[in-house]
Every structure is written in C-alpha cells, then in structure tokens.
Tab-separated table of C-alpha atoms in Angstrom:
chain	number	residue	atom	x	y	z
A	199	MET	CA	-55.236	-11.757	-94.659
A	200	ALA	CA	-55.444	-11.751	-90.646
A	201	GLY	CA	-53.622	-8.102	-90.850
A	202	LYS	CA	-56.307	-6.671	-92.868
A	203	SER	CA	-58.885	-8.462	-90.162
A	204	THR	CA	-57.357	-6.769	-87.059
A	205	PHE	CA	-56.937	-3.641	-88.855
A	206	LYS	CA	-60.751	-3.488	-88.978
A	207	LYS	CA	-61.456	-4.576	-85.879
A	208	ARG	CA	-59.287	-2.288	-84.437
A	209	HIS	CA	-60.743	0.918	-86.527
A	210	GLN	CA	-64.145	-0.485	-85.162
A	211	TYR	CA	-63.241	-0.281	-81.650
A	212	ASN	CA	-61.738	2.993	-82.074
A	213	HIS	CA	-64.669	4.392	-84.053
A	214	THR	CA	-67.275	2.976	-81.378
A	215	PHE	CA	-64.688	4.137	-78.804
A	216	THR	CA	-64.595	7.857	-80.383
A	217	THR	CA	-68.566	7.507	-80.583
A	218	GLU	CA	-68.733	7.024	-77.284
A	219	LEU	CA	-66.503	9.880	-75.965
A	220	ASN	CA	-68.696	12.687	-78.267
A	221	ARG	CA	-72.027	10.861	-76.261
A	222	LEU	CA	-70.268	12.423	-72.887
A	223	ASN	CA	-71.881	15.569	-70.780
A	224	LEU	CA	-69.412	17.597	-70.151
A	225	GLY	CA	-68.111	16.705	-65.950
A	226	GLN	CA	-68.014	13.108	-67.900
A	227	ARG	CA	-65.559	14.326	-70.371
A	228	GLN	CA	-63.682	16.462	-68.243
A	229	ALA	CA	-63.156	13.292	-65.763
A	230	VAL	CA	-61.946	10.663	-69.498
A	231	ASP	CA	-59.790	13.709	-71.140
A	232	GLN	CA	-57.233	14.806	-68.117
A	233	ILE	CA	-55.786	11.791	-67.771
A	234	GLU	CA	-52.718	13.143	-65.742
A	235	GLY	CA	-52.175	13.814	-61.644
A	236	PRO	CA	-54.766	12.973	-59.312
A	237	MET	CA	-58.422	13.344	-59.727
A	238	LEU	CA	-61.188	13.035	-57.348
A	239	VAL	CA	-64.827	12.533	-59.005
A	240	ILE	CA	-67.808	13.176	-56.910
A	241	ALA	CA	-70.625	11.179	-58.700
A	242	GLY	CA	-74.267	10.749	-57.696
A	243	PRO	CA	-76.157	7.940	-58.568
A	244	GLY	CA	-77.431	7.358	-61.919
A	245	THR	CA	-74.521	9.383	-63.107
A	246	GLY	CA	-72.641	7.309	-65.595
A	247	LYS	CA	-69.300	6.127	-63.022
A	248	THR	CA	-68.635	2.491	-64.964
A	249	HIS	CA	-68.975	4.104	-67.787
A	250	ILE	CA	-66.310	7.202	-67.167
A	251	LEU	CA	-63.716	4.692	-65.219
A	252	ALA	CA	-63.693	2.696	-68.896
A	253	ALA	CA	-63.914	5.476	-71.011
A	254	ARG	CA	-60.555	6.847	-69.010
A	255	ILE	CA	-59.063	3.713	-69.217
A	256	GLY	CA	-59.278	3.536	-73.408
A	257	LYS	CA	-58.328	7.324	-73.476
A	258	ILE	CA	-54.969	6.620	-71.602
A	259	LEU	CA	-54.307	3.632	-73.788
A	260	LEU	CA	-55.687	5.803	-76.825
A	261	ASP	CA	-53.483	8.910	-75.769
A	262	THR	CA	-50.458	7.672	-74.285
A	263	ASP	CA	-47.691	4.604	-74.467
A	264	THR	CA	-49.072	2.957	-71.808
A	265	ALA	CA	-49.085	-1.236	-71.832
A	266	PRO	CA	-52.656	-2.161	-70.546
A	267	ASN	CA	-51.560	-4.055	-67.602
A	268	ASN	CA	-49.279	-0.738	-66.272
A	269	ILE	CA	-53.361	0.283	-65.265
A	270	LEU	CA	-55.267	-0.549	-62.218
A	271	CYS	CA	-58.571	-0.552	-61.519
A	272	LEU	CA	-59.934	-1.535	-58.080
A	273	THR	CA	-63.716	-1.681	-57.012
A	274	PHE	CA	-65.785	-3.942	-53.972
A	275	THR	CA	-67.565	-6.513	-55.879
A	276	ASP	CA	-66.871	-9.295	-58.609
A	277	ALA	CA	-70.170	-7.674	-59.903
A	278	GLY	CA	-68.754	-4.517	-60.562
A	279	VAL	CA	-65.288	-5.938	-62.036
A	280	LEU	CA	-67.657	-7.879	-64.106
A	281	ALA	CA	-69.575	-4.439	-65.240
A	282	MET	CA	-66.194	-3.200	-65.724
A	283	ARG	CA	-64.201	-5.283	-67.881
A	284	GLU	CA	-67.531	-5.719	-70.250
A	285	ARG	CA	-67.744	-1.870	-70.660
A	286	LEU	CA	-64.427	-1.595	-71.289
A	287	LEU	CA	-64.702	-4.669	-73.884
A	288	GLU	CA	-67.260	-2.682	-75.692
A	289	PHE	CA	-64.937	0.069	-75.682
A	290	ILE	CA	-61.293	-1.487	-76.838
A	291	GLY	CA	-62.155	-5.161	-77.539
A	292	PRO	CA	-59.245	-7.784	-76.382
A	293	GLU	CA	-57.325	-5.879	-74.668
A	294	ALA	CA	-59.751	-4.984	-72.156
A	295	HIS	CA	-58.471	-8.133	-70.578
A	296	ARG	CA	-54.924	-6.910	-70.414
A	297	VAL	CA	-56.446	-4.039	-68.346
A	298	HIS	CA	-55.616	-5.119	-64.382
A	299	ILE	CA	-58.961	-5.104	-62.706
A	300	TYR	CA	-59.868	-6.607	-59.468
A	301	THR	CA	-61.346	-6.290	-55.797
A	302	PHE	CA	-59.016	-5.339	-53.554
A	303	HIS	CA	-59.307	-8.897	-52.081
A	304	SER	CA	-58.354	-10.850	-55.215
A	305	PHE	CA	-55.779	-7.617	-55.611
A	306	CYS	CA	-54.044	-8.741	-52.589
A	307	ASN	CA	-54.360	-12.649	-53.210
A	308	LYS	CA	-53.137	-11.895	-56.660
A	309	ILE	CA	-49.628	-9.908	-54.986
A	310	ILE	CA	-49.617	-13.078	-52.682
A	311	GLN	CA	-49.908	-15.826	-55.334
A	312	GLU	CA	-47.009	-13.580	-57.113
A	313	ASN	CA	-44.863	-13.789	-54.374
A	314	LEU	CA	-45.241	-16.909	-52.040
A	315	GLU	CA	-41.386	-17.018	-51.400
A	316	LEU	CA	-42.322	-13.683	-49.437
A	317	PHE	CA	-45.294	-13.996	-47.654
A	318	GLY	CA	-45.281	-18.334	-47.047
A	319	ARG	CA	-48.974	-18.336	-47.136
A	320	HIS	CA	-49.217	-21.728	-49.884
A	321	ASP	CA	-49.971	-24.214	-46.933
A	322	LEU	CA	-53.115	-22.029	-45.228
A	323	GLU	CA	-57.046	-22.580	-45.910
A	324	PRO	CA	-59.462	-19.899	-45.439
A	325	LEU	CA	-61.616	-19.952	-42.508
A	326	SER	CA	-65.514	-21.178	-43.036
A	327	ASP	CA	-68.044	-19.831	-41.013
A	328	LEU	CA	-68.838	-23.215	-38.952
A	329	GLU	CA	-64.699	-22.806	-37.859
A	330	GLN	CA	-65.391	-19.218	-37.370
A	331	VAL	CA	-68.251	-19.520	-35.181
A	332	GLU	CA	-66.208	-22.603	-33.013
A	333	LEU	CA	-63.197	-20.342	-32.782
A	334	THR	CA	-65.055	-17.385	-31.110
A	335	ARG	CA	-66.697	-19.680	-28.575
A	336	ARG	CA	-63.978	-21.285	-27.378
A	337	LEU	CA	-62.616	-17.672	-26.629
A	338	LEU	CA	-65.850	-17.145	-24.486
A	339	ASP	CA	-64.849	-20.724	-23.343
A	340	GLU	CA	-61.970	-20.226	-21.817
A	341	LEU	CA	-62.842	-16.716	-20.182
A	342	PRO	CA	-62.943	-16.424	-16.496
A	343	ALA	CA	-66.996	-16.988	-14.166
A	344	GLY	CA	-67.953	-13.246	-13.567
A	345	HIS	CA	-66.313	-11.751	-16.483
A	346	LEU	CA	-67.906	-8.655	-18.399
A	347	LEU	CA	-68.172	-10.828	-21.423
A	348	ARG	CA	-69.814	-14.049	-19.227
A	349	PRO	CA	-73.594	-12.802	-18.463
A	350	LYS	CA	-75.339	-13.976	-16.305
A	351	THR	CA	-77.507	-15.701	-18.763
A	352	ASN	CA	-79.029	-18.659	-20.061
A	353	ASP	CA	-76.941	-17.798	-23.398
A	354	PRO	CA	-73.023	-18.001	-22.487
A	355	TYR	CA	-72.333	-17.032	-25.911
A	356	PHE	CA	-74.566	-13.578	-25.745
A	357	TYR	CA	-71.540	-11.794	-26.671
A	358	GLU	CA	-70.536	-14.348	-29.770
A	359	GLN	CA	-71.598	-11.990	-32.688
A	360	HIS	CA	-70.340	-8.807	-30.974
A	361	LEU	CA	-66.855	-10.508	-31.259
A	362	LYS	CA	-66.943	-11.174	-34.588
A	363	ASN	CA	-68.037	-8.057	-35.424
A	364	LEU	CA	-65.515	-6.178	-33.296
A	365	PHE	CA	-62.798	-8.453	-34.492
A	366	GLN	CA	-63.760	-7.908	-38.319
A	367	ARG	CA	-63.652	-4.015	-37.806
A	368	MET	CA	-60.642	-4.164	-35.919
A	369	LYS	CA	-59.074	-5.947	-39.028
A	370	SER	CA	-60.287	-3.921	-41.682
A	371	GLU	CA	-58.853	-0.983	-39.791
A	372	ASN	CA	-55.887	-2.537	-38.830
A	373	TRP	CA	-56.476	-1.235	-35.292
A	374	SER	CA	-53.933	-3.070	-32.584
A	375	ALA	CA	-55.671	-4.147	-28.891
A	376	GLU	CA	-53.817	-1.101	-28.006
A	377	HIS	CA	-55.027	1.305	-30.369
A	378	VAL	CA	-58.671	1.050	-29.810
A	379	GLU	CA	-57.809	0.818	-25.809
A	380	GLN	CA	-56.138	4.234	-25.882
A	381	ASN	CA	-59.605	5.932	-27.635
A	382	ILE	CA	-61.716	4.141	-25.269
A	383	GLU	CA	-59.516	5.826	-22.755
A	384	SER	CA	-60.136	8.763	-24.273
A	385	TYR	CA	-63.687	8.690	-25.642
A	386	ILE	CA	-64.621	7.691	-21.636
A	387	SER	CA	-62.337	11.007	-20.270
A	388	GLY	CA	-64.705	13.106	-22.598
A	389	LEU	CA	-68.128	12.175	-21.542
A	390	PRO	CA	-68.537	14.732	-18.945
A	391	GLN	CA	-68.267	17.194	-21.600
A	392	ARG	CA	-70.604	16.180	-24.026
A	393	GLU	CA	-73.631	17.731	-24.109
A	394	GLU	CA	-75.816	15.029	-24.544
A	395	PHE	CA	-74.646	13.796	-20.312
A	396	ILE	CA	-75.301	16.598	-18.638
A	397	TYR	CA	-78.660	18.106	-17.618
A	398	LYS	CA	-79.546	21.090	-19.723
A	399	ARG	CA	-81.970	22.487	-17.257
A	400	LYS	CA	-82.813	21.914	-13.635
A	401	SER	CA	-84.827	18.409	-13.142
A	402	GLY	CA	-85.724	17.038	-9.709
A	403	ASN	CA	-82.915	16.943	-7.128
A	404	PHE	CA	-79.723	17.926	-10.169
A	405	LYS	CA	-79.509	20.937	-11.486
A	406	LYS	CA	-78.814	23.125	-15.165
A	407	GLY	CA	-74.784	21.780	-16.138
A	408	ASP	CA	-75.022	18.387	-13.629
A	409	LEU	CA	-73.494	15.544	-14.742
A	410	LYS	CA	-76.275	12.553	-15.908
A	411	LYS	CA	-74.617	9.855	-14.063
A	412	TRP	CA	-76.952	7.118	-14.891
A	413	LYS	CA	-75.792	7.730	-18.392
A	414	TYR	CA	-72.360	8.002	-18.278
A	415	GLU	CA	-72.386	4.976	-15.860
A	416	GLU	CA	-73.975	2.612	-18.410
A	417	ALA	CA	-71.893	4.334	-21.225
A	418	VAL	CA	-68.612	3.389	-19.103
A	419	SER	CA	-69.887	0.247	-18.608
A	420	LYS	CA	-70.415	-0.702	-22.398
A	421	MET	CA	-67.031	0.694	-22.701
A	422	SER	CA	-65.960	-2.020	-20.647
A	423	ARG	CA	-67.251	-4.315	-22.194
A	424	LEU	CA	-65.816	-3.198	-25.837
A	425	LYS	CA	-62.300	-2.980	-24.085
A	426	SER	CA	-62.697	-6.277	-22.379
A	427	ALA	CA	-63.626	-7.897	-25.898
A	428	ALA	CA	-60.700	-5.899	-27.630
A	429	LYS	CA	-58.127	-7.596	-25.701
A	430	LEU	CA	-59.286	-10.959	-26.880
A	431	TYR	CA	-57.961	-9.996	-29.995
A	432	ASP	CA	-54.593	-10.915	-30.037
A	433	ARG	CA	-55.994	-14.872	-28.636
A	434	TYR	CA	-57.961	-15.073	-31.971
A	435	ILE	CA	-55.210	-14.333	-33.772
A	436	GLU	CA	-52.893	-16.445	-32.313
A	437	LEU	CA	-55.688	-19.503	-32.120
A	438	MET	CA	-56.155	-18.595	-36.032
A	439	ARG	CA	-52.343	-19.250	-36.711
A	440	LEU	CA	-52.282	-22.580	-34.701
A	441	MET	CA	-55.358	-23.728	-37.078
A	442	ARG	CA	-53.291	-22.712	-39.934
A	443	ARG	CA	-56.420	-20.218	-41.094
A	444	TYR	CA	-57.205	-16.930	-42.277
A	445	ASP	CA	-60.092	-14.720	-43.855
A	446	TYR	CA	-60.220	-12.647	-46.462
A	447	ASP	CA	-59.579	-9.241	-44.325
A	448	ASP	CA	-56.255	-11.218	-43.526
A	449	MET	CA	-54.898	-11.179	-47.100
A	450	ILE	CA	-55.454	-7.515	-47.041
A	451	LEU	CA	-53.195	-6.994	-43.681
A	452	TRP	CA	-50.551	-9.508	-45.329
A	453	VAL	CA	-49.911	-7.260	-47.696
A	454	LEU	CA	-50.517	-3.862	-46.059
A	455	ASN	CA	-47.257	-5.436	-43.726
A	456	GLY	CA	-45.165	-6.310	-46.765
A	457	PHE	CA	-45.105	-3.094	-48.817
A	458	LYS	CA	-44.122	-1.355	-45.084
A	459	ASN	CA	-41.405	-4.112	-44.677
A	460	ASN	CA	-40.679	-4.744	-47.694
A	461	GLU	CA	-39.122	-1.712	-50.178
A	462	ALA	CA	-38.524	-4.165	-52.860
A	463	LEU	CA	-41.881	-5.480	-53.117
A	464	LEU	CA	-44.128	-2.351	-52.428
A	465	ARG	CA	-41.292	-0.687	-55.351
A	466	THR	CA	-42.034	-3.877	-57.782
A	467	TYR	CA	-46.058	-2.412	-57.741
A	468	GLN	CA	-45.354	1.313	-57.515
A	469	GLU	CA	-43.419	1.056	-60.971
A	470	GLN	CA	-45.829	-1.080	-62.708
A	471	TYR	CA	-48.600	0.846	-62.106
A	472	LEU	CA	-48.744	4.189	-63.541
A	473	TYR	CA	-51.932	4.785	-63.832
A	474	ILE	CA	-54.840	3.870	-60.749
A	475	LEU	CA	-58.196	4.054	-60.803
A	476	VAL	CA	-60.673	2.858	-57.847
A	477	ASP	CA	-64.373	3.024	-57.609
A	478	GLU	CA	-66.667	3.207	-55.573
A	479	TYR	CA	-64.337	5.122	-52.245
A	480	GLN	CA	-66.214	6.298	-49.741
A	481	ASP	CA	-66.501	2.567	-48.778
A	482	THR	CA	-62.988	2.054	-48.494
A	483	ASN	CA	-61.546	1.048	-44.914
A	484	GLY	CA	-58.793	1.862	-43.161
A	485	ALA	CA	-56.314	-0.872	-44.922
A	486	GLN	CA	-57.501	-0.573	-47.707
A	487	ASN	CA	-57.165	2.888	-47.884
A	488	THR	CA	-53.397	2.690	-46.585
A	489	ILE	CA	-52.650	0.167	-49.220
A	490	LEU	CA	-53.307	2.556	-52.377
A	491	HIS	CA	-51.403	5.298	-50.390
A	492	LEU	CA	-48.636	3.502	-50.195
A	493	LEU	CA	-48.753	2.826	-54.006
A	494	SER	CA	-49.365	5.881	-55.355
A	495	MET	CA	-46.969	7.595	-52.685
A	496	TYR	CA	-43.898	6.945	-55.287
A	497	TRP	CA	-45.287	9.936	-57.211
A	498	ASP	CA	-45.429	13.563	-55.974
A	499	SER	CA	-48.484	13.789	-58.425
A	500	PRO	CA	-49.873	10.502	-58.701
A	501	ASN	CA	-52.101	9.232	-61.856
A	502	LEU	CA	-54.501	8.887	-58.907
A	503	PHE	CA	-58.465	8.545	-60.393
A	504	ILE	CA	-61.059	8.506	-57.477
A	505	VAL	CA	-64.808	7.974	-58.134
A	506	GLY	CA	-67.036	8.066	-54.436
A	507	ASP	CA	-70.151	9.996	-53.420
A	508	ASP	CA	-70.196	10.158	-49.431
A	509	ASP	CA	-73.911	9.742	-49.643
A	510	GLN	CA	-74.071	6.448	-50.312
A	511	SER	CA	-71.817	5.139	-48.495
A	512	ILE	CA	-73.033	1.543	-47.494
A	513	TYR	CA	-69.368	-0.669	-45.583
A	514	GLU	CA	-69.547	2.223	-43.209
A	515	PHE	CA	-70.631	5.265	-41.418
A	516	GLN	CA	-70.606	8.789	-42.772
A	517	GLY	CA	-67.963	9.897	-41.134
A	518	ALA	CA	-65.289	7.774	-41.749
A	519	ARG	CA	-65.981	7.631	-45.492
A	520	LEU	CA	-66.130	11.132	-45.485
A	521	LYS	CA	-63.027	11.407	-43.700
A	522	ASN	CA	-61.306	9.254	-46.494
A	523	ILE	CA	-62.681	11.359	-48.885
A	524	THR	CA	-61.750	14.754	-47.203
A	525	ASP	CA	-57.833	13.386	-46.377
A	526	PHE	CA	-58.019	12.495	-49.953
A	527	TYR	CA	-58.531	15.610	-51.766
A	528	ASN	CA	-56.531	17.752	-48.926
A	529	ARG	CA	-53.398	15.882	-49.771
A	530	TYR	CA	-53.180	16.141	-53.168
A	531	GLU	CA	-55.189	19.835	-53.158
A	532	ASP	CA	-52.852	21.716	-54.777
A	533	ASP	CA	-52.667	19.178	-57.635
A	534	LEU	CA	-56.235	18.255	-57.777
A	535	THR	CA	-58.784	18.020	-60.293
A	536	LEU	CA	-62.729	17.664	-58.382
A	537	VAL	CA	-64.949	17.129	-61.038
A	538	MET	CA	-69.176	16.718	-60.001
A	539	LEU	CA	-71.563	15.019	-61.306
A	540	LYS	CA	-74.826	16.259	-61.643
A	541	GLU	CA	-77.015	14.852	-64.697
A	542	ASN	CA	-78.459	11.669	-63.515
A	543	TYR	CA	-79.415	9.429	-65.945
A	544	ARG	CA	-82.089	6.639	-63.657
A	545	SER	CA	-84.221	8.742	-61.945
A	546	SER	CA	-87.207	11.000	-62.727
A	547	GLN	CA	-86.728	15.238	-61.269
A	548	HIS	CA	-89.253	14.697	-58.572
A	549	ILE	CA	-86.909	12.127	-57.289
A	550	LEU	CA	-84.015	13.739	-57.241
A	551	ASN	CA	-85.602	16.283	-55.382
A	552	SER	CA	-87.192	14.407	-53.392
A	553	SER	CA	-83.744	12.413	-51.990
A	554	LYS	CA	-81.626	16.136	-51.689
A	555	ALA	CA	-84.800	17.318	-49.271
A	556	LEU	CA	-83.904	14.177	-47.162
A	557	ILE	CA	-80.259	13.820	-47.599
A	558	ASP	CA	-79.523	17.555	-47.184
A	559	GLN	CA	-80.464	16.934	-43.142
A	560	ASN	CA	-77.454	15.075	-43.108
A	561	GLN	CA	-74.142	17.210	-42.290
A	562	GLN	CA	-71.360	15.034	-42.156
A	563	ARG	CA	-71.494	15.266	-46.401
A	564	ILE	CA	-68.942	16.251	-48.638
A	565	VAL	CA	-70.532	19.802	-49.882
A	566	THR	CA	-70.403	20.751	-46.159
A	567	GLU	CA	-66.951	19.943	-45.707
A	568	LEU	CA	-65.959	21.540	-48.934
A	569	ASN	CA	-68.339	24.730	-49.003
A	570	HIS	CA	-67.746	25.412	-52.724
A	571	LEU	CA	-69.882	22.232	-53.594
A	572	ASP	CA	-73.198	22.874	-55.332
A	573	LYS	CA	-74.743	18.735	-55.319
A	574	LYS	CA	-77.630	18.625	-56.957
A	575	LEU	CA	-78.662	16.116	-59.706
A	576	THR	CA	-80.468	17.029	-62.737
A	577	ALA	CA	-82.467	14.129	-64.767
A	578	LYS	CA	-81.875	13.830	-67.830
A	579	ASN	CA	-83.486	9.990	-68.686
A	580	SER	CA	-85.808	10.713	-71.975
A	581	LEU	CA	-88.451	8.805	-69.953
A	582	PHE	CA	-89.071	10.553	-67.525
C-alpha cells in the first residue's frame, strides 16, 4: 500500500514538473534544458530567476543519475534559500530537502563544522556588535597623538565607522594591508595623468595642462589616511584572535585558505558537487568568487550555472561586480552557453522602457563589454 502511495506522489510531482517545464519561454527553456557545461544567464528583474534555478535542478535529477546531495545551489540571503527550497518542493517534492541550498556563509560554516579537526574553531564565539565597537575604539585609543586617524576634533572616534567598513571590505575581498598599500601607491602615482586633476583651459595663473595641485594634495591626503587605516588591519585580526572571536567574513576566509592549503579538503568537495548553481552572481565578492572558482576548477568544462544581472548589484559598486561576470565569460568562453532572459513578468512596458532609458546611461554594463548582447526587456504581465 505504501509503495502505491509513493508511486502516486512521485507521478504527481513528475506531472507537475513537466507542466511547469512546458510553461517556460524559449530563453528559460534553454537555461533549464542544457544542463552540461558552464552557462551564464543574464536575468533582469522579473524574468523568473528563482523559477529557472529550481527547474534546472529538477531537470538534472530527472535526466541524470545525480544524487540530490551532489547539487550545490548558492545564493546570498536566507530568504533566497527559503524561496528556492519552496519552489523546488513544488516541483519535485520531499527530494528538495536533500539538495544542498545555502548562502555562501552557511555553506562555509557547513564545511567548517564537518572538518573541525582541520579548522579547530569550536571554542570561538561570534563577535557581537558591541564588541566590534569596543575593539575598533581600542585600536584608535592605541594610536599616538598626531596620528592621521586622530583628528583635532572633539570626537576621538571620528574614523570608527571608516575602519569598520575598510576591515570588512579587506576581509570580503581577501586583501592584505600590503595589497591595499600597493594599490594606493599605484593610484597616487597615476593622479597627475587623470583628466579631472588637470586644467583643461587657462584659469587665472594656471595654464591648460597644469596640475590642479589643491585637488591632487587633497586626494593624496585621503589616500594617506586610508593607508594608515589599512596598516591597523593586522592588529585588528590579532585582537580578534586574542578575544577568541570571529565574524561571518572569517568563515569565508577560513574555508578559502583551507581549500588553498589542504588539497584533500578541496578534492572532497570538488568531487561531491557535480553541478553548481549560483544566484545573484553580480554580488559575489573576491573571496566568495575564489571559493567558487576553486570548487569548479577540478573540471575543464564544469557544470557551473551562473545567474546574474550587472544592473542589479546591491552589495558593491558596478565595476567590481561587472568584472566578476566578464571574468567568468572570458574564462569559459570556448565552452560557455550565454542566455539572456528578456521576458519580464512583473512590470509594464512603460516602466521597463523608462528604466532602460535611465540605465543605458551607465557604461559599466555587460552589454557594453559584450557588444553582441541586446538587453531590452519585454513585458509579459497580462495585467498590463
């Protein structure tokens, strides 16, 4: 009796899934059907990203003998994980719970917990917001009088938030203090050649082509403060270690360094995940992107499915995120399948046209880098 019930449910889910597949538009169907090799999907808002990610996972399970725990799907928020899991449950039923769907941080935490003998982090506690304030202020209190980060104001902690933001950025991009300093020096050396630092016509005592010294000195002053702040990074890490504390970005770095320094650890997860899917790829930072690259580099032509939209980056300025997308495109160009989803199911054509006219002013876009792309969304919402 139980066997008949199980068969009936499986048949029901297969019918539901087949029905959903038949409802996909041509672009969505291409993204779902071609499951082998690297694929980049440029998906604008309202084009059904969650839908195709879930459908692709269902298609992999339907067409191959891949086990659910051999599929890894990474996204950026717990809400995104929940939405993906719920959509997959609709498509394939309870098997959805066996597919590995994580945020980047929860995925790294999973690896750490599964390999505590390697990471040895079981006695650490997460850094609280109050402790982070205390730690940052301690750094500033240790600075000598006259230091660039101790301004002559009534607020000795004026640069507290600046330090917090810088350290978070350095961790997320896996930058060392030396790396930051080298890039600052390179930036400063190039300032006299930048157009905004040169007079374009005669002005008072200055002639065309002269350096705007005031602007140059102001920029150098800011970069000097930034360099001084970056030099405090190692002390910040040391104090966290002495406090036996960690933050979420530490988990990313621990796994990244673990993959780089322990081949057996890396091979374990490379061989486990036969299919990797990543949502909101434009928001991956340097460390996350490197982990993804290490996981997939085991295969010459990995089954790596990337969904992103350079016009929707919310965690970083456009240029850095555009680079992640173009780097992925260039790395796998010979084997890559590129899909552009253009049918929007959320907005009216008037809104889409107005949005396009505005975003077209931005030159840091994938369509600018890859000239053969035409990124124009078409409204398919029957309510408009």
